PDB file of C-alpha atoms and ligand atoms in Angstrom:
ATOM      1  CA  MET A   1     -35.285 -66.563 -34.041  1.00 89.00           C
ATOM      2  CA  LEU A   2     -34.349 -67.735 -30.845  1.00 97.00           C
ATOM      3  CA  SER A   3     -35.222 -71.160 -29.476  1.00 98.00           C
ATOM      4  CA  GLN A   4     -37.781 -71.503 -26.479  1.00 98.00           C
ATOM      5  CA  LYS A   5     -34.945 -73.162 -24.499  1.00 98.00           C
ATOM      6  CA  MET A   6     -32.064 -70.383 -25.622  1.00 98.00           C
ATOM      7  CA  GLU A   7     -34.693 -67.683 -24.743  1.00 98.00           C
ATOM      8  CA  GLN A   8     -35.282 -69.171 -21.231  1.00 98.00           C
ATOM      9  CA  GLU A   9     -31.495 -69.569 -20.622  1.00 98.00           C
ATOM     10  CA  LEU A  10     -30.776 -66.101 -21.631  1.00 98.00           C
ATOM     11  CA  ASN A  11     -33.557 -64.649 -19.530  1.00 98.00           C
ATOM     12  CA  LYS A  12     -31.907 -66.761 -16.506  1.00 98.00           C
ATOM     13  CA  GLN A  13     -28.695 -65.146 -17.467  1.00 98.00           C
ATOM     14  CA  ILE A  14     -30.046 -61.651 -17.173  1.00 98.00           C
ATOM     15  CA  ASN A  15     -31.173 -62.752 -13.521  1.00 98.00           C
ATOM     16  CA  ALA A  16     -27.782 -63.936 -12.655  1.00 98.00           C
ATOM     17  CA  GLU A  17     -26.263 -60.724 -13.919  1.00 98.00           C
ATOM     18  CA  MET A  18     -28.722 -58.635 -12.149  1.00 98.00           C
ATOM     19  CA  TYR A  19     -27.992 -60.673  -8.887  1.00 98.00           C
ATOM     20  CA  SER A  20     -24.326 -60.313  -9.571  1.00 98.00           C
ATOM     21  CA  ALA A  21     -24.946 -56.470  -9.419  1.00 98.00           C
ATOM     22  CA  TYR A  22     -26.755 -56.901  -6.323  1.00 98.00           C
ATOM     23  CA  LEU A  23     -24.312 -58.927  -4.664  1.00 98.00           C
ATOM     24  CA  TYR A  24     -21.448 -56.548  -5.374  1.00 98.00           C
ATOM     25  CA  LEU A  25     -23.716 -53.662  -4.447  1.00 98.00           C
ATOM     26  CA  ALA A  26     -24.182 -55.223  -0.782  1.00 98.00           C
ATOM     27  CA  MET A  27     -20.444 -55.786  -0.743  1.00 98.00           C
ATOM     28  CA  SER A  28     -19.739 -51.909  -1.730  1.00 98.00           C
ATOM     29  CA  ALA A  29     -22.441 -50.807   1.099  1.00 98.00           C
ATOM     30  CA  TYR A  30     -20.403 -53.327   3.590  1.00 98.00           C
ATOM     31  CA  PHE A  31     -17.163 -51.763   2.852  1.00 98.00           C
ATOM     32  CA  GLU A  32     -18.930 -48.201   3.212  1.00 98.00           C
ATOM     33  CA  ASP A  33     -19.778 -49.113   6.497  1.00 98.00           C
ATOM     34  CA  GLN A  34     -16.338 -50.334   7.336  1.00 97.00           C
ATOM     35  CA  ASN A  35     -14.866 -47.202   6.262  1.00 97.00           C
ATOM     36  CA  LEU A  36     -13.099 -48.483   3.396  1.00 98.00           C
ATOM     37  CA  PRO A  37     -14.536 -46.054   0.744  1.00 98.00           C
ATOM     38  CA  GLY A  38     -11.951 -47.098  -1.941  1.00 98.00           C
ATOM     39  CA  PHE A  39     -13.026 -51.033  -1.644  1.00 98.00           C
ATOM     40  CA  GLY A  40     -16.603 -49.479  -1.719  1.00 98.00           C
ATOM     41  CA  ASN A  41     -15.971 -47.741  -4.958  1.00 98.00           C
ATOM     42  CA  TRP A  42     -14.350 -50.755  -6.708  1.00 98.00           C
ATOM     43  CA  MET A  43     -17.610 -53.061  -5.823  1.00 98.00           C
ATOM     44  CA  TYR A  44     -19.766 -49.994  -6.794  1.00 98.00           C
ATOM     45  CA  VAL A  45     -18.005 -50.167 -10.276  1.00 98.00           C
ATOM     46  CA  GLN A  46     -18.167 -53.640 -10.310  1.00 98.00           C
ATOM     47  CA  ALA A  47     -22.115 -53.603  -9.627  1.00 98.00           C
ATOM     48  CA  GLN A  48     -22.449 -51.030 -12.478  1.00 98.00           C
ATOM     49  CA  GLU A  49     -20.793 -53.507 -14.916  1.00 98.00           C
ATOM     50  CA  GLU A  50     -22.754 -56.247 -13.819  1.00 98.00           C
ATOM     51  CA  MET A  51     -25.749 -54.037 -14.715  1.00 98.00           C
ATOM     52  CA  THR A  52     -24.518 -53.538 -18.084  1.00 98.00           C
ATOM     53  CA  HIS A  53     -23.971 -57.268 -18.721  1.00 98.00           C
ATOM     54  CA  ALA A  54     -27.593 -57.942 -18.065  1.00 98.00           C
ATOM     55  CA  MET A  55     -28.616 -55.133 -20.201  1.00 98.00           C
ATOM     56  CA  LYS A  56     -26.560 -56.193 -23.304  1.00 98.00           C
ATOM     57  CA  ILE A  57     -28.232 -59.902 -23.036  1.00 98.00           C
ATOM     58  CA  TYR A  58     -31.873 -57.899 -22.565  1.00 98.00           C
ATOM     59  CA  ARG A  59     -31.177 -56.205 -25.800  1.00 98.00           C
ATOM     60  CA  PHE A  60     -29.805 -59.378 -27.450  1.00 98.00           C
ATOM     61  CA  ILE A  61     -33.208 -61.319 -26.685  1.00 98.00           C
ATOM     62  CA  PHE A  62     -35.262 -58.335 -28.251  1.00 97.00           C
ATOM     63  CA  SER A  63     -32.842 -58.000 -31.490  1.00 97.00           C
ATOM     64  CA  ARG A  64     -33.684 -61.775 -31.953  1.00 97.00           C
ATOM     65  CA  GLY A  65     -37.487 -61.470 -31.749  1.00 96.00           C
ATOM     66  CA  GLY A  66     -37.597 -63.141 -28.127  1.00 97.00           C
ATOM     67  CA  LYS A  67     -39.466 -62.318 -24.982  1.00 98.00           C
ATOM     68  CA  VAL A  68     -37.989 -60.695 -21.895  1.00 98.00           C
ATOM     69  CA  GLU A  69     -39.113 -62.312 -18.663  1.00 98.00           C
ATOM     70  CA  LEU A  70     -37.874 -60.669 -15.566  1.00 98.00           C
ATOM     71  CA  LYS A  71     -37.907 -62.951 -12.311  1.00 97.00           C
ATOM     72  CA  ALA A  72     -37.278 -62.083  -8.873  1.00 98.00           C
ATOM     73  CA  ILE A  73     -33.472 -61.342  -7.607  1.00 98.00           C
ATOM     74  CA  GLU A  74     -32.428 -63.154  -4.598  1.00 98.00           C
ATOM     75  CA  GLU A  75     -31.497 -61.233  -1.792  1.00 98.00           C
ATOM     76  CA  PRO A  76     -27.745 -60.969  -1.522  1.00 98.00           C
ATOM     77  CA  PRO A  77     -25.698 -61.382   2.102  1.00 98.00           C
ATOM     78  CA  ARG A  78     -25.141 -58.370   4.114  1.00 97.00           C
ATOM     79  CA  GLU A  79     -22.138 -59.195   6.274  1.00 97.00           C
ATOM     80  CA  TRP A  80     -18.708 -60.749   5.717  1.00 98.00           C
ATOM     81  CA  ASP A  81     -15.954 -61.708   8.059  1.00 97.00           C
ATOM     82  CA  ASP A  82     -13.320 -59.310   6.332  1.00 96.00           C
ATOM     83  CA  ALA A  83     -12.195 -57.775   3.103  1.00 97.00           C
ATOM     84  CA  VAL A  84     -10.400 -61.226   2.126  1.00 97.00           C
ATOM     85  CA  LYS A  85     -13.614 -63.136   2.466  1.00 97.00           C
ATOM     86  CA  VAL A  86     -15.583 -60.512   0.183  1.00 98.00           C
ATOM     87  CA  ALA A  87     -12.717 -61.062  -2.330  1.00 98.00           C
ATOM     88  CA  GLN A  88     -12.745 -64.719  -2.144  1.00 98.00           C
ATOM     89  CA  GLU A  89     -16.495 -64.764  -2.617  1.00 98.00           C
ATOM     90  CA  VAL A  90     -16.077 -62.351  -5.600  1.00 98.00           C
ATOM     91  CA  TYR A  91     -13.610 -64.813  -7.157  1.00 98.00           C
ATOM     92  CA  GLU A  92     -15.724 -67.854  -6.690  1.00 98.00           C
ATOM     93  CA  HIS A  93     -18.966 -65.993  -7.779  1.00 98.00           C
ATOM     94  CA  GLU A  94     -17.218 -65.019 -11.003  1.00 98.00           C
ATOM     95  CA  GLN A  95     -16.093 -68.683 -11.762  1.00 98.00           C
ATOM     96  CA  LYS A  96     -19.933 -69.689 -11.309  1.00 98.00           C
ATOM     97  CA  VAL A  97     -20.691 -67.126 -13.903  1.00 98.00           C
ATOM     98  CA  THR A  98     -18.152 -68.312 -16.257  1.00 98.00           C
ATOM     99  CA  ALA A  99     -19.526 -71.561 -15.839  1.00 98.00           C
ATOM    100  CA  MET A 100     -23.207 -70.436 -16.809  1.00 98.00           C
ATOM    101  CA  ILE A 101     -21.742 -68.501 -19.651  1.00 98.00           C
ATOM    102  CA  HIS A 102     -19.876 -71.907 -21.148  1.00 98.00           C
ATOM    103  CA  ASN A 103     -23.114 -73.691 -20.571  1.00 98.00           C
ATOM    104  CA  LEU A 104     -24.784 -71.212 -22.863  1.00 98.00           C
ATOM    105  CA  VAL A 105     -22.069 -71.370 -25.553  1.00 98.00           C
ATOM    106  CA  ASN A 106     -22.536 -75.160 -25.310  1.00 98.00           C
ATOM    107  CA  LEU A 107     -26.308 -74.624 -26.016  1.00 98.00           C
ATOM    108  CA  ALA A 108     -25.904 -72.392 -28.810  1.00 98.00           C
ATOM    109  CA  ARG A 109     -23.365 -74.649 -30.432  1.00 98.00           C
ATOM    110  CA  GLU A 110     -25.903 -77.537 -30.052  1.00 98.00           C
ATOM    111  CA  GLU A 111     -28.650 -75.589 -31.445  1.00 98.00           C
ATOM    112  CA  LYS A 112     -26.099 -74.215 -34.238  1.00 98.00           C
ATOM    113  CA  ASP A 113     -27.281 -70.705 -33.198  1.00 98.00           C
ATOM    114  CA  TYR A 114     -24.311 -68.936 -34.392  1.00 98.00           C
ATOM    115  CA  GLY A 115     -25.715 -65.383 -33.875  1.00 98.00           C
ATOM    116  CA  THR A 116     -26.153 -66.211 -30.238  1.00 98.00           C
ATOM    117  CA  ASP A 117     -22.794 -68.046 -30.071  1.00 98.00           C
ATOM    118  CA  GLN A 118     -20.976 -64.749 -31.398  1.00 98.00           C
ATOM    119  CA  MET A 119     -22.819 -62.526 -28.954  1.00 98.00           C
ATOM    120  CA  LEU A 120     -21.749 -64.862 -26.007  1.00 98.00           C
ATOM    121  CA  GLN A 121     -18.112 -64.688 -26.982  1.00 98.00           C
ATOM    122  CA  TRP A 122     -17.961 -61.248 -25.520  1.00 98.00           C
ATOM    123  CA  PHE A 123     -18.981 -62.721 -22.138  1.00 98.00           C
ATOM    124  CA  VAL A 124     -16.406 -65.375 -22.683  1.00 98.00           C
ATOM    125  CA  SER A 125     -13.502 -62.762 -23.032  1.00 98.00           C
ATOM    126  CA  GLU A 126     -15.188 -60.627 -20.197  1.00 97.00           C
ATOM    127  CA  GLN A 127     -15.336 -63.563 -17.923  1.00 98.00           C
ATOM    128  CA  VAL A 128     -11.478 -64.018 -18.264  1.00 98.00           C
ATOM    129  CA  GLU A 129     -10.805 -60.391 -17.413  1.00 97.00           C
ATOM    130  CA  GLU A 130     -13.378 -60.757 -14.284  1.00 97.00           C
ATOM    131  CA  GLU A 131     -11.542 -63.772 -12.850  1.00 98.00           C
ATOM    132  CA  ASP A 132      -8.433 -62.288 -13.341  1.00 98.00           C
ATOM    133  CA  ASN A 133      -9.465 -58.959 -11.674  1.00 97.00           C
ATOM    134  CA  ALA A 134     -10.963 -60.795  -9.107  1.00 97.00           C
ATOM    135  CA  ASP A 135      -8.118 -63.072  -8.474  1.00 98.00           C
ATOM    136  CA  GLU A 136      -5.713 -60.080  -8.267  1.00 97.00           C
ATOM    137  CA  LEU A 137      -7.498 -58.496  -5.654  1.00 97.00           C
ATOM    138  CA  LEU A 138      -7.852 -61.416  -3.383  1.00 98.00           C
ATOM    139  CA  GLN A 139      -3.932 -62.217  -3.950  1.00 97.00           C
ATOM    140  CA  GLN A 140      -3.101 -58.455  -2.875  1.00 96.00           C
ATOM    141  CA  LEU A 141      -5.235 -58.797   0.073  1.00 96.00           C
ATOM    142  CA  LYS A 142      -3.787 -62.050   1.073  1.00 96.00           C
ATOM    143  CA  LEU A 143      -0.290 -60.491   0.668  1.00 95.00           C
ATOM    144  CA  ILE A 144      -0.899 -57.791   2.976  1.00 95.00           C
ATOM    145  CA  GLY A 145      -2.848 -60.075   5.510  1.00 92.00           C
ATOM    146  CA  GLY A 146      -5.950 -58.212   4.825  1.00 87.00           C
ATOM    147  CA  LYS A 147      -5.328 -55.591   7.421  1.00 91.00           C
ATOM    148  CA  GLY A 148      -3.374 -52.440   8.701  1.00 93.00           C
ATOM    149  CA  GLN A 149      -1.662 -50.072   6.729  1.00 96.00           C
ATOM    150  CA  GLY A 150      -1.453 -52.001   3.710  1.00 96.00           C
ATOM    151  CA  LEU A 151      -5.140 -52.244   3.753  1.00 97.00           C
ATOM    152  CA  LEU A 152      -5.491 -48.427   3.977  1.00 97.00           C
ATOM    153  CA  MET A 153      -3.086 -48.220   0.994  1.00 97.00           C
ATOM    154  CA  LEU A 154      -4.973 -50.658  -1.038  1.00 97.00           C
ATOM    155  CA  ASP A 155      -8.037 -48.781  -0.175  1.00 98.00           C
ATOM    156  CA  ARG A 156      -6.745 -45.705  -1.656  1.00 97.00           C
ATOM    157  CA  GLU A 157      -5.918 -47.391  -4.792  1.00 97.00           C
ATOM    158  CA  LEU A 158      -8.936 -48.876  -5.329  1.00 98.00           C
ATOM    159  CA  ALA A 159     -10.588 -45.498  -5.122  1.00 97.00           C
ATOM    160  CA  ALA A 160      -9.526 -44.524  -8.536  1.00 97.00           C
ATOM    161  CA  ARG A 161     -11.154 -47.371 -10.342  1.00 96.00           C
ATOM    162  CA  GLN A 162     -13.918 -45.630 -12.711  1.00 96.00           C
ATOM    163  CA  PHE A 163     -16.581 -47.176 -14.346  1.00 97.00           C
ATOM    164  CA  VAL A 164     -16.695 -47.819 -18.309  1.00 95.00           C
ATOM    165  CA  ASP A 165     -19.331 -49.312 -20.073  1.00 95.00           C
ATOM    166  CA  GLU A 166     -17.513 -51.892 -21.975  1.00 93.00           C
ATOM    167  CA  THR A 167     -20.537 -53.134 -23.714  1.00 95.00           C
ATOM    168  CA  GLN A 168     -20.821 -50.037 -25.643  1.00 87.00           C
ATOM    169  CA  GLN A 169     -17.157 -50.596 -27.065  1.00 74.00           C
ATOM    170  CA  GLU A 170     -17.645 -53.110 -29.847  1.00 57.00           C
TER     171      GLU A 170
HETATM  172 FE1  FEO B   1     -21.246 -60.307 -15.528  1.00 81.08          FE
HETATM  173 FE2  FEO B   1     -19.060 -60.388 -13.414  1.00 81.08          FE
HETATM  174  O1  FEO B   1     -19.916 -61.466 -14.745  1.00 81.08           O
END
């Protein structure tokens, strides 16, 4: 059984993951509009991953006899100055999500809720990867100055990213 507090916080995390999906989908749409389909693809795959994160917590709440409460998802921005600004925002957003996951782990440990703690460890590892990927993208963009031929080459590279549901690989 989940505590009421934990149930509430896990529901908030579903919302945060859904917002992440929405934010990255908005970034994907921005890149499509900028004729950078590779970047658009990268962000689209990122959005798909976020949906699976939300669903992992959704399933977990049920498996612990809890109640799912879906709240409104905030509207994401639509415009960014350039690709560097987008990557910067992705990196900062992932750092915020990491802090949220760590707060959930702290709560689970305070409550001696080891089942939730164990489930959250998947997210702890995932966040290391997420921050690393976002930082790599940001650094590459900075290296090429965020424009010109380098940008087009990076766009071609990012077109190859494919969605894999990592929540199913346990
Ligand atoms: Fe689900 Fe990118 O954190």
